[in-house]
């Protein structure tokens, strides 16, 4: 990726502060001199519904409407804006984050979009790259109306007033071609690294599953666990239903006025996002002394997510490794508190994050509108129980393995970030003339 790119021979001031210098033979003109607004409306709403995002550009949306849109059938799409191939589609509410691009499809969009068409000869892909740079996104944001991001709007008059760099057409085409080729290579490299991360995560899950179901001694005699999806376990291990090794408790359920101030509060997100409960949680609740006693958060407690849209996201678990004083926990969670010296906290952390118990939830749970985990179901879940000393050894082994894999994943994630930064920098440099790419 380290190509040595040359600069142009001569530069001149663009007379636009945020653009800086541009190649001597390039021009700067207002966007209104390059584009015209199109406001053709659908007669019946039967066309393909289109959407635009900062990640994918313009795509076919089908019957899926954006959040906040109440229209659900073709008849109600009458009057939507028509889009033709090659039109620039801009979401006026999100143009500042790059939600605009040229369409490869014919269709219709919500009236919350603006549709533009080049009125001069130009390379659409060049302007696609130019308008989605951080440089232009910042300028779109600066020219948008509104005080907070959620209410910003880039209206046509404001969009048209923004200066646009204008290289000769032949150079627009060469720049676009160069960036297409480079981006394909960069995206492929990113895809490979993302797959490597997935393989590392899969490897970690395999090692966790093997350790918590077979232990660390590969020569240990095995026996049938009596549970189909668990299979064989070490001969000296036990399997017990959850109800026989501890107690469950649903979380506190209160009105909105209860939250935001007061004492520490463990939320659904605290459990869903991590297998290890953070010592310092962000949530606060005006809990009473009785609340803090009944819904306490103690070392060794395991918290399960109780509700979700799908069975696959039910029963995500997070283990408390250190007591959070005066804390309570959310009603969307179930707390399992093991009996003393039954489960080591480090073993629980990995055991309940493994796929070992996932098959139980999927097999036993009936999905109606929303999946919901009950105490009754959770109490029926079979748990593999090694001797306490073995649990500690397994925990220490998995901590070491997990740390190494997490480090490897972190390195891959950083490599991906570097590639993305390089891609963004390359696009910005090419379309603004900072480097010559042909």
Phi, psi and omega in degrees: 000349185274058176290140176273105182266139183268157173269164173288159184294318184224145178234162177218159176295138177279346185065017172235115189307313186283349176268332182070214181276151176228162177306146187306322185267004176273164179237166171232131179217163178288148179301330181296338178278348183253329187234155171235152179275141178246131183226047177279139185248147178289139180277331186225351178074019182273352182287167176297134177277129183249156177221165178221139178221165180292340185267317189249354186071215181273128180224161173285136186256341182065223182268358183277118181260155181290159177304131179099342178272127185261355183284132187232358179217162189301325183298326183281355179271002176301134181093357174293158184281136180276142179235135175247160179304132179093353177285146175272120182253126182233127172278108188297339180275341186228015179300329183293344176252014176095014180275068174205154180177168181275137184272137172264003185235160166261142181175205179225156177227164177300151174300349178282001178253154171249140181244129181232154179223135177301132176252003174235166178288123183201159178272110184303321183294328177297312181291331175301313179293316185300312187285349180255008175287159177299327180300312182282327177299321177297321180288323175299319180295317181296329182266000179280149178271140180131162184259318180247157186304322183292348181240011179290143178221127175259096182279162187302314181302320180288320177298316183293334181284345184286134178290144176238137171290143182222092173285167172302149184307316182299325180284325175304314183294318180293320178297315180297318179296316179301314182292324176301313182295314181295316182295325177300317179292317181295315180297324178294318178297319178296317180300319179297316181292325176295322177293321177299322177296317179298320179294322177296319178295319178296319178299318179298317180296321179298315181294321178296311181301316182295317183292319185277350178249339182237346182081196186256347181267109184289344183259006183294138176296144184245161175219161177288128181287341184085359180245121188307311187277354177266319179078218184276148177225164177307143187302327185267004177273164179242160170233124179226150173292149184303326184298337184267359182235011178169190183231147179255155179209127172288156182280178182285139179236112184222171176285171185301328183294345182284338190250157176113333177220163175111232188258163182305143183221123179273119183264171175305315182297326179299325181276317185297325189271350185208142178281351180235119183292129180296144179291327180244104179267155184276334185290151178226148178213145179278065184281148177272172177301318180294319176302312184293339176278313184287323185248038183292162181236101188247156177305130180096345177296145175241128181251134181244138173291135189259329183229152177191171178286333184227156177299325184299338182254009176275145172076020170296138189238148174222133184258136177275115181267346178211131182307134174258106186298138175063018183270155169233176183222160190289154178292344177276008181237156170241130175265130171251122180247107182293151172295159185300135175061026175264310180235127174284137186303321180292325176292317178303317181307314183275322182301311185280355174263355182275171179281359186305314183263355182297321181299328180296313181297314182297320182289321190268337190271136173262125181265120177257265175261312174235141176286142181217128180267124180261160174299322181302314179293315181299321180295336179277350185293127177285138182238131175280131184233101172284166171304149187303319181297323178292323177302318179297315180297318178297318179299314181296319178298313183289328175299317180294313180296315183296321179296319180294316180292320179298322178295317179296319178296318179301321179295318179295320179295322178292322177298321177295317179298320178298317179296319179294321178295319178297317179300312180298317180294319180296315179299311181301315181294322182289312186284342179260359177081013179291331174227157177257125188252012179218000000 
